[in-house]
PDB file of C-alpha atoms in Angstrom:
ATOM      1  CA  MET A  84      13.228 -22.909  -6.963  1.00  0.00           C
ATOM      2  CA  ARG A  85      13.251 -21.638  -3.394  1.00  0.00           C
ATOM      3  CA  GLY A  86      13.125 -24.243  -0.682  1.00  0.00           C
ATOM      4  CA  ALA A  87      12.598 -21.899   2.283  1.00  0.00           C
ATOM      5  CA  PRO A  88       9.332 -19.991   2.779  1.00  0.00           C
ATOM      6  CA  VAL A  89       9.102 -16.453   1.442  1.00  0.00           C
ATOM      7  CA  ARG A  90       8.943 -14.092   4.406  1.00  0.00           C
ATOM      8  CA  ILE A  91       7.024 -10.865   3.826  1.00  0.00           C
ATOM      9  CA  LEU A  92       6.865  -8.107   6.425  1.00  0.00           C
ATOM     10  CA  VAL A  93       3.748  -5.949   6.038  1.00  0.00           C
ATOM     11  CA  VAL A  94       4.160  -2.596   7.783  1.00  0.00           C
ATOM     12  CA  ASN A  95       1.039  -0.647   8.696  1.00  0.00           C
ATOM     13  CA  PRO A  96       2.388   2.901   9.147  1.00  0.00           C
ATOM     14  CA  ASN A  97      -0.323   3.861  11.625  1.00  0.00           C
ATOM     15  CA  SER A  98      -0.501   2.558  15.172  1.00  0.00           C
ATOM     16  CA  THR A  99      -4.088   1.250  15.188  1.00  0.00           C
ATOM     17  CA  GLU A 100      -3.664  -2.399  16.159  1.00  0.00           C
ATOM     18  CA  SER A 101      -7.058  -3.571  14.908  1.00  0.00           C
ATOM     19  CA  MET A 102      -6.253  -2.205  11.460  1.00  0.00           C
ATOM     20  CA  THR A 103      -2.857  -3.924  11.505  1.00  0.00           C
ATOM     21  CA  ALA A 104      -4.591  -7.217  12.277  1.00  0.00           C
ATOM     22  CA  SER A 105      -7.088  -6.709   9.440  1.00  0.00           C
ATOM     23  CA  ILE A 106      -4.320  -5.776   6.996  1.00  0.00           C
ATOM     24  CA  GLY A 107      -2.345  -8.866   7.998  1.00  0.00           C
ATOM     25  CA  ALA A 108      -5.369 -11.112   7.452  1.00  0.00           C
ATOM     26  CA  CYS A 109      -5.940  -9.655   3.975  1.00  0.00           C
ATOM     27  CA  ALA A 110      -2.264 -10.155   3.067  1.00  0.00           C
ATOM     28  CA  ARG A 111      -2.253 -13.758   4.292  1.00  0.00           C
ATOM     29  CA  ALA A 112      -5.401 -14.537   2.317  1.00  0.00           C
ATOM     30  CA  VAL A 113      -3.518 -13.965  -0.970  1.00  0.00           C
ATOM     31  CA  ALA A 114       0.030 -14.893   0.065  1.00  0.00           C
ATOM     32  CA  GLY A 115      -0.215 -18.478  -1.085  1.00  0.00           C
ATOM     33  CA  PRO A 116       1.513 -21.608   0.203  1.00  0.00           C
ATOM     34  CA  GLY A 117       5.106 -21.306   1.240  1.00  0.00           C
ATOM     35  CA  THR A 118       4.716 -17.627   2.179  1.00  0.00           C
ATOM     36  CA  LEU A 119       4.889 -16.312   5.741  1.00  0.00           C
ATOM     37  CA  VAL A 120       3.330 -12.908   6.379  1.00  0.00           C
ATOM     38  CA  GLU A 121       3.981 -10.858   9.494  1.00  0.00           C
ATOM     39  CA  ALA A 122       2.005  -7.649   9.970  1.00  0.00           C
ATOM     40  CA  VAL A 123       3.471  -4.983  12.249  1.00  0.00           C
ATOM     41  CA  SER A 124       2.991  -1.332  13.085  1.00  0.00           C
ATOM     42  CA  PRO A 125       5.301   1.258  14.661  1.00  0.00           C
ATOM     43  CA  ASP A 126       5.434   1.829  18.381  1.00  0.00           C
ATOM     44  CA  GLY A 127       3.578   5.101  18.810  1.00  0.00           C
ATOM     45  CA  GLY A 128       3.017   7.401  15.902  1.00  0.00           C
ATOM     46  CA  PRO A 129      -0.288   8.576  14.421  1.00  0.00           C
ATOM     47  CA  VAL A 130      -3.384   6.401  14.826  1.00  0.00           C
ATOM     48  CA  SER A 131      -4.301   7.253  11.233  1.00  0.00           C
ATOM     49  CA  ILE A 132      -2.603   9.017   8.339  1.00  0.00           C
ATOM     50  CA  GLU A 133      -4.800  11.666   6.782  1.00  0.00           C
ATOM     51  CA  SER A 134      -2.491  14.652   6.411  1.00  0.00           C
ATOM     52  CA  HIS A 135       1.032  15.509   5.335  1.00  0.00           C
ATOM     53  CA  VAL A 136       2.007  16.003   8.988  1.00  0.00           C
ATOM     54  CA  GLU A 137       0.725  12.570  10.001  1.00  0.00           C
ATOM     55  CA  GLU A 138       2.468  10.993   7.027  1.00  0.00           C
ATOM     56  CA  ALA A 139       5.758  12.660   7.960  1.00  0.00           C
ATOM     57  CA  LEU A 140       5.382  11.561  11.585  1.00  0.00           C
ATOM     58  CA  SER A 141       4.819   7.964  10.493  1.00  0.00           C
ATOM     59  CA  VAL A 142       7.992   7.619   8.437  1.00  0.00           C
ATOM     60  CA  PRO A 143      10.569   7.097  11.240  1.00  0.00           C
ATOM     61  CA  GLY A 144       8.456   4.273  12.636  1.00  0.00           C
ATOM     62  CA  VAL A 145       8.082   2.705   9.200  1.00  0.00           C
ATOM     63  CA  LEU A 146      11.829   2.816   8.606  1.00  0.00           C
ATOM     64  CA  ALA A 147      12.527   1.343  12.043  1.00  0.00           C
ATOM     65  CA  GLN A 148      10.298  -1.603  11.167  1.00  0.00           C
ATOM     66  CA  ILE A 149      12.052  -2.030   7.815  1.00  0.00           C
ATOM     67  CA  VAL A 150      15.436  -2.092   9.545  1.00  0.00           C
ATOM     68  CA  ALA A 151      14.166  -4.636  12.090  1.00  0.00           C
ATOM     69  CA  GLY A 152      12.707  -6.805   9.340  1.00  0.00           C
ATOM     70  CA  GLU A 153      15.934  -6.648   7.355  1.00  0.00           C
ATOM     71  CA  ARG A 154      17.871  -7.695  10.459  1.00  0.00           C
ATOM     72  CA  ASP A 155      15.435 -10.564  11.112  1.00  0.00           C
ATOM     73  CA  GLY A 156      15.643 -11.975   7.600  1.00  0.00           C
ATOM     74  CA  ALA A 157      12.494 -10.741   5.827  1.00  0.00           C
ATOM     75  CA  ASP A 158      12.652 -11.356   2.086  1.00  0.00           C
ATOM     76  CA  ALA A 159      10.332  -8.512   1.065  1.00  0.00           C
ATOM     77  CA  PHE A 160       8.332  -5.669   2.547  1.00  0.00           C
ATOM     78  CA  VAL A 161       4.930  -4.047   2.018  1.00  0.00           C
ATOM     79  CA  ILE A 162       4.133  -0.506   3.180  1.00  0.00           C
ATOM     80  CA  ALA A 163       0.407  -0.654   3.858  1.00  0.00           C
ATOM     81  CA  CYS A 164      -0.736   2.953   3.596  1.00  0.00           C
ATOM     82  CA  PHE A 165      -2.018   4.434   0.338  1.00  0.00           C
ATOM     83  CA  GLY A 166       0.291   7.421   0.651  1.00  0.00           C
ATOM     84  CA  ASP A 167       3.258   5.007   0.404  1.00  0.00           C
ATOM     85  CA  PRO A 168       5.049   6.888   3.233  1.00  0.00           C
ATOM     86  CA  GLY A 169       8.800   6.400   3.359  1.00  0.00           C
ATOM     87  CA  LEU A 170       8.793   4.106   0.318  1.00  0.00           C
ATOM     88  CA  LEU A 171      11.957   5.365  -1.370  1.00  0.00           C
ATOM     89  CA  ALA A 172      13.871   5.603   1.913  1.00  0.00           C
ATOM     90  CA  ALA A 173      12.800   2.052   2.764  1.00  0.00           C
ATOM     91  CA  ARG A 174      14.217   0.843  -0.547  1.00  0.00           C
ATOM     92  CA  GLU A 175      17.573   2.263   0.467  1.00  0.00           C
ATOM     93  CA  LEU A 176      17.482   0.258   3.690  1.00  0.00           C
ATOM     94  CA  ALA A 177      16.174  -3.106   2.503  1.00  0.00           C
ATOM     95  CA  THR A 178      17.800  -5.758   0.388  1.00  0.00           C
ATOM     96  CA  GLY A 179      14.536  -7.331  -0.693  1.00  0.00           C
ATOM     97  CA  PRO A 180      11.795  -5.581  -2.680  1.00  0.00           C
ATOM     98  CA  VAL A 181       9.755  -2.895  -0.887  1.00  0.00           C
ATOM     99  CA  ILE A 182       6.281  -2.417  -2.336  1.00  0.00           C
ATOM    100  CA  GLY A 183       3.909   0.451  -1.566  1.00  0.00           C
ATOM    101  CA  ILE A 184       0.231  -0.385  -1.788  1.00  0.00           C
ATOM    102  CA  ALA A 185      -0.671   2.674  -3.869  1.00  0.00           C
ATOM    103  CA  GLU A 186       1.913   1.897  -6.521  1.00  0.00           C
ATOM    104  CA  ALA A 187       1.006  -1.807  -6.563  1.00  0.00           C
ATOM    105  CA  ALA A 188      -2.728  -1.101  -6.787  1.00  0.00           C
ATOM    106  CA  MET A 189      -2.423   1.451  -9.575  1.00  0.00           C
ATOM    107  CA  ARG A 190      -0.035  -0.671 -11.620  1.00  0.00           C
ATOM    108  CA  SER A 191      -2.262  -3.718 -11.210  1.00  0.00           C
ATOM    109  CA  ALA A 192      -5.369  -1.748 -12.195  1.00  0.00           C
ATOM    110  CA  ALA A 193      -3.668  -0.528 -15.355  1.00  0.00           C
ATOM    111  CA  TYR A 194      -3.407  -4.161 -16.509  1.00  0.00           C
ATOM    112  CA  LEU A 195      -7.138  -4.738 -16.117  1.00  0.00           C
ATOM    113  CA  GLY A 196      -8.871  -2.005 -18.096  1.00  0.00           C
ATOM    114  CA  ARG A 197      -8.490   1.183 -20.083  1.00  0.00           C
ATOM    115  CA  GLY A 198      -8.700   3.338 -16.966  1.00  0.00           C
ATOM    116  CA  PHE A 199      -9.313   3.202 -13.230  1.00  0.00           C
ATOM    117  CA  SER A 200     -10.854   5.381 -10.546  1.00  0.00           C
ATOM    118  CA  VAL A 201      -9.544   5.621  -6.985  1.00  0.00           C
ATOM    119  CA  VAL A 202     -12.048   5.682  -4.123  1.00  0.00           C
ATOM    120  CA  THR A 203     -10.412   7.104  -1.020  1.00  0.00           C
ATOM    121  CA  THR A 204     -11.220   8.491   2.420  1.00  0.00           C
ATOM    122  CA  LEU A 205     -11.131  12.247   2.985  1.00  0.00           C
ATOM    123  CA  GLU A 206     -11.176  15.000   0.373  1.00  0.00           C
ATOM    124  CA  ARG A 207      -7.818  16.289   1.598  1.00  0.00           C
ATOM    125  CA  THR A 208      -6.115  13.105   0.360  1.00  0.00           C
ATOM    126  CA  VAL A 209      -7.267  13.534  -3.242  1.00  0.00           C
ATOM    127  CA  GLY A 210      -4.440  15.827  -4.364  1.00  0.00           C
ATOM    128  CA  HIS A 211      -1.750  13.551  -2.933  1.00  0.00           C
ATOM    129  CA  THR A 212      -3.272  10.554  -4.705  1.00  0.00           C
ATOM    130  CA  TRP A 213      -3.007  12.436  -8.003  1.00  0.00           C
ATOM    131  CA  ASP A 214       0.615  13.255  -7.148  1.00  0.00           C
ATOM    132  CA  LEU A 215       1.337   9.551  -6.711  1.00  0.00           C
ATOM    133  CA  ALA A 216      -0.343   8.639  -9.998  1.00  0.00           C
ATOM    134  CA  ARG A 217       1.885  11.197 -11.751  1.00  0.00           C
ATOM    135  CA  ALA A 218       5.011  10.050  -9.928  1.00  0.00           C
ATOM    136  CA  TYR A 219       4.370   6.427 -10.926  1.00  0.00           C
ATOM    137  CA  GLY A 220       3.734   7.353 -14.569  1.00  0.00           C
ATOM    138  CA  LEU A 221       0.098   6.273 -14.334  1.00  0.00           C
ATOM    139  CA  GLU A 222      -1.730   9.588 -14.592  1.00  0.00           C
ATOM    140  CA  ARG A 223      -3.210   8.759 -18.012  1.00  0.00           C
ATOM    141  CA  HIS A 224      -4.693   5.542 -16.596  1.00  0.00           C
ATOM    142  CA  CYS A 225      -6.162   7.274 -13.529  1.00  0.00           C
ATOM    143  CA  LEU A 226      -9.482   8.773 -14.635  1.00  0.00           C
ATOM    144  CA  GLY A 227     -10.550  10.162 -11.268  1.00  0.00           C
ATOM    145  CA  VAL A 228     -10.012  10.219  -7.510  1.00  0.00           C
ATOM    146  CA  HIS A 229     -13.122  10.296  -5.346  1.00  0.00           C
ATOM    147  CA  ALA A 230     -13.404  10.887  -1.594  1.00  0.00           C
ATOM    148  CA  THR A 231     -15.993   9.172   0.568  1.00  0.00           C
ATOM    149  CA  GLY A 232     -15.608  11.560   3.503  1.00  0.00           C
ATOM    150  CA  ILE A 233     -15.013   8.646   5.890  1.00  0.00           C
ATOM    151  CA  PRO A 234     -11.997   9.013   8.219  1.00  0.00           C
ATOM    152  CA  VAL A 235      -9.645   6.045   8.195  1.00  0.00           C
ATOM    153  CA  VAL A 236     -10.380   4.843  11.723  1.00  0.00           C
ATOM    154  CA  GLU A 237     -14.140   5.025  11.109  1.00  0.00           C
ATOM    155  CA  LEU A 238     -13.962   2.508   8.273  1.00  0.00           C
ATOM    156  CA  GLU A 239     -14.047  -0.165  10.974  1.00  0.00           C
ATOM    157  CA  THR A 240     -16.899   1.307  13.013  1.00  0.00           C
ATOM    158  CA  ASP A 241     -19.189   3.355  10.762  1.00  0.00           C
ATOM    159  CA  PRO A 242     -22.292   1.197  10.084  1.00  0.00           C
ATOM    160  CA  VAL A 243     -22.822   2.824   6.686  1.00  0.00           C
ATOM    161  CA  ALA A 244     -19.149   2.746   5.618  1.00  0.00           C
ATOM    162  CA  TYR A 245     -19.669  -0.054   3.107  1.00  0.00           C
ATOM    163  CA  ALA A 246     -22.707   1.571   1.538  1.00  0.00           C
ATOM    164  CA  THR A 247     -20.854   4.879   1.305  1.00  0.00           C
ATOM    165  CA  VAL A 248     -17.821   3.320  -0.388  1.00  0.00           C
ATOM    166  CA  LEU A 249     -20.076   1.360  -2.751  1.00  0.00           C
ATOM    167  CA  GLY A 250     -21.983   4.504  -3.689  1.00  0.00           C
ATOM    168  CA  ALA A 251     -18.775   6.441  -4.289  1.00  0.00           C
ATOM    169  CA  ALA A 252     -17.437   3.649  -6.497  1.00  0.00           C
ATOM    170  CA  ARG A 253     -20.617   3.561  -8.586  1.00  0.00           C
ATOM    171  CA  ALA A 254     -20.549   7.326  -8.956  1.00  0.00           C
ATOM    172  CA  ALA A 255     -16.886   7.196  -9.953  1.00  0.00           C
ATOM    173  CA  MET A 256     -17.600   4.636 -12.667  1.00  0.00           C
ATOM    174  CA  ASP A 257     -20.460   6.742 -14.016  1.00  0.00           C
ATOM    175  CA  THR A 258     -18.516  10.016 -13.888  1.00  0.00           C
ATOM    176  CA  ASP A 259     -15.165   8.753 -15.149  1.00  0.00           C
ATOM    177  CA  GLY A 260     -16.184   5.885 -17.396  1.00  0.00           C
ATOM    178  CA  SER A 261     -13.657   3.724 -15.586  1.00  0.00           C
ATOM    179  CA  ASP A 262     -13.333  -0.034 -15.938  1.00  0.00           C
ATOM    180  CA  VAL A 263     -11.590  -0.707 -12.614  1.00  0.00           C
ATOM    181  CA  ILE A 264     -11.882   0.598  -9.050  1.00  0.00           C
ATOM    182  CA  VAL A 265      -8.827   1.050  -6.837  1.00  0.00           C
ATOM    183  CA  LEU A 266      -9.389   1.212  -3.081  1.00  0.00           C
ATOM    184  CA  GLY A 267      -7.411   4.175  -1.790  1.00  0.00           C
ATOM    185  CA  CYS A 268      -6.896   3.072   1.800  1.00  0.00           C
ATOM    186  CA  ALA A 269      -5.518  -0.056   3.443  1.00  0.00           C
ATOM    187  CA  GLY A 270      -8.459   0.124   5.844  1.00  0.00           C
ATOM    188  CA  MET A 271     -10.767  -0.746   2.928  1.00  0.00           C
ATOM    189  CA  ALA A 272      -8.974  -4.028   2.186  1.00  0.00           C
ATOM    190  CA  ASP A 273     -11.608  -6.259   3.759  1.00  0.00           C
ATOM    191  CA  LEU A 274     -14.348  -4.633   1.621  1.00  0.00           C
ATOM    192  CA  CYS A 275     -12.731  -5.627  -1.660  1.00  0.00           C
ATOM    193  CA  ALA A 276     -14.396  -8.949  -2.509  1.00  0.00           C
ATOM    194  CA  ARG A 277     -17.889  -7.712  -1.618  1.00  0.00           C
ATOM    195  CA  LEU A 278     -17.436  -4.538  -3.655  1.00  0.00           C
ATOM    196  CA  GLN A 279     -16.254  -6.522  -6.672  1.00  0.00           C
ATOM    197  CA  ASP A 280     -19.351  -8.718  -6.490  1.00  0.00           C
ATOM    198  CA  ASP A 281     -21.687  -5.744  -6.189  1.00  0.00           C
ATOM    199  CA  LEU A 282     -20.001  -3.581  -8.840  1.00  0.00           C
ATOM    200  CA  GLY A 283     -19.311  -6.266 -11.416  1.00  0.00           C
ATOM    201  CA  VAL A 284     -15.880  -4.829 -12.279  1.00  0.00           C
ATOM    202  CA  PRO A 285     -12.371  -5.525 -10.964  1.00  0.00           C
ATOM    203  CA  VAL A 286     -11.734  -3.920  -7.577  1.00  0.00           C
ATOM    204  CA  VAL A 287      -8.077  -3.693  -6.597  1.00  0.00           C
ATOM    205  CA  ASP A 288      -6.999  -3.685  -2.965  1.00  0.00           C
ATOM    206  CA  GLY A 289      -3.432  -2.456  -2.647  1.00  0.00           C
ATOM    207  CA  VAL A 290      -2.606  -4.717   0.304  1.00  0.00           C
ATOM    208  CA  ALA A 291      -3.373  -7.810  -1.755  1.00  0.00           C
ATOM    209  CA  ALA A 292      -1.700  -6.440  -4.890  1.00  0.00           C
ATOM    210  CA  ALA A 293       1.459  -5.454  -3.010  1.00  0.00           C
ATOM    211  CA  THR A 294       1.701  -8.772  -1.176  1.00  0.00           C
ATOM    212  CA  VAL A 295       1.428 -10.820  -4.372  1.00  0.00           C
ATOM    213  CA  THR A 296       3.873  -8.496  -6.157  1.00  0.00           C
ATOM    214  CA  ALA A 297       6.391  -8.791  -3.330  1.00  0.00           C
ATOM    215  CA  ARG A 298       6.153 -12.576  -3.296  1.00  0.00           C
ATOM    216  CA  SER A 299       6.505 -12.779  -7.085  1.00  0.00           C
ATOM    217  CA  LEU A 300       9.643 -10.648  -7.134  1.00  0.00           C
ATOM    218  CA  VAL A 301      11.258 -12.795  -4.452  1.00  0.00           C
ATOM    219  CA  GLU A 302      10.356 -15.972  -6.324  1.00  0.00           C
ATOM    220  CA  LEU A 303      11.978 -14.487  -9.429  1.00  0.00           C
ATOM    221  CA  GLY A 304      15.159 -13.986  -7.422  1.00  0.00           C
ATOM    222  CA  LEU A 305      14.990 -10.187  -7.743  1.00  0.00           C
ATOM    223  CA  THR A 306      16.136  -7.681  -5.147  1.00  0.00           C
ATOM    224  CA  THR A 307      16.312  -3.913  -4.879  1.00  0.00           C
ATOM    225  CA  SER A 308      19.166  -2.561  -6.967  1.00  0.00           C
ATOM    226  CA  GLY A 309      22.147  -1.422  -4.939  1.00  0.00           C
ATOM    227  CA  ARG A 310      23.296   0.896  -7.693  1.00  0.00           C
ATOM    228  CA  SER A 311      22.945   4.675  -7.748  1.00  0.00           C
ATOM    229  CA  GLU A 312      19.860   6.091  -6.027  1.00  0.00           C
ATOM    230  CA  PHE A 313      18.955   3.008  -3.975  1.00  0.00           C
ATOM    231  CA  ALA A 314      22.472   2.236  -2.836  1.00  0.00           C
ATOM    232  CA  PRO A 315      22.607   1.849   0.950  1.00  0.00           C
ATOM    233  CA  PRO A 316      22.882   5.251   2.667  1.00  0.00           C
ATOM    234  CA  LYS A 317      26.018   6.135   4.568  1.00  0.00           C
ATOM    235  CA  GLN A 318      23.984   6.922   7.631  1.00  0.00           C
ATOM    236  CA  ALA A 319      20.653   5.500   8.796  1.00  0.00           C
ATOM    237  CA  PRO A 320      19.207   7.476  11.722  1.00  0.00           C
ATOM    238  CA  VAL A 321      16.753   4.713  12.659  1.00  0.00           C
ATOM    239  CA  GLY A 322      19.403   2.055  13.112  1.00  0.00           C
ATOM    240  CA  GLN A 323      21.580  -0.141  10.970  1.00  0.00           C
ATOM    241  CA  GLY A 324      19.970  -1.115   7.682  1.00  0.00           C
ATOM    242  CA  ARG A 325      21.304  -2.679   4.507  1.00  0.00           C
ATOM    243  CA  GLY A 326      25.010  -2.032   4.452  1.00  0.00           C
ATOM    244  CA  CYS A 327      24.713   0.974   6.799  1.00  0.00           C
ATOM    245  CA  HIS A 328      27.460   1.638   9.326  1.00  0.00           C
TER     246      HIS A 328
END
């Protein structure tokens, strides 16, 4: 059994500090005793990630934070954006597990019912969410992806954001016949418990699911495989990562 605390670095790929603080609070709420959570975001970069361009722009900052966390002794990492930007590259750079919140949320939801629906932000993110479900082998469990029309940064300020997300979740359950709701944005993390109470079904927040998954893998003594695809790269343009020279 580990004697030292498990150190988890949660990386918010956007640069909105209030969202980073909220994400960190949600991760700490489920981290459990003996787990230290640090939430960080890149210096600069997009204030929200709602397009392929913004996702691409966020990746160098994400990888820089992974490299810094690896250097500072983090045991595991969470990428707290539902697009899982830079996830595979981060796994090349880190020794410990790197968990994307979309993958963690979808895999967790698949344990809890026959099928799940994702409730996300803007309509333009729907196609990418389906791409992720296919990539993770979970397309048959994902019964629908539903947009609320709320931009990421407005989740914190829109007075009707909660009601809109709740309505979209109810509509998704009716349309899809789903048993579980997955929240398709890290900015929705603090709505999770209230939504679960109001909906009466499991509601999965990817920040929480990824944090618990990361901690569990560390406690099992498991690390990212250094064989084949996730072997350390020969060159790391954002700095020196796992085994990079």
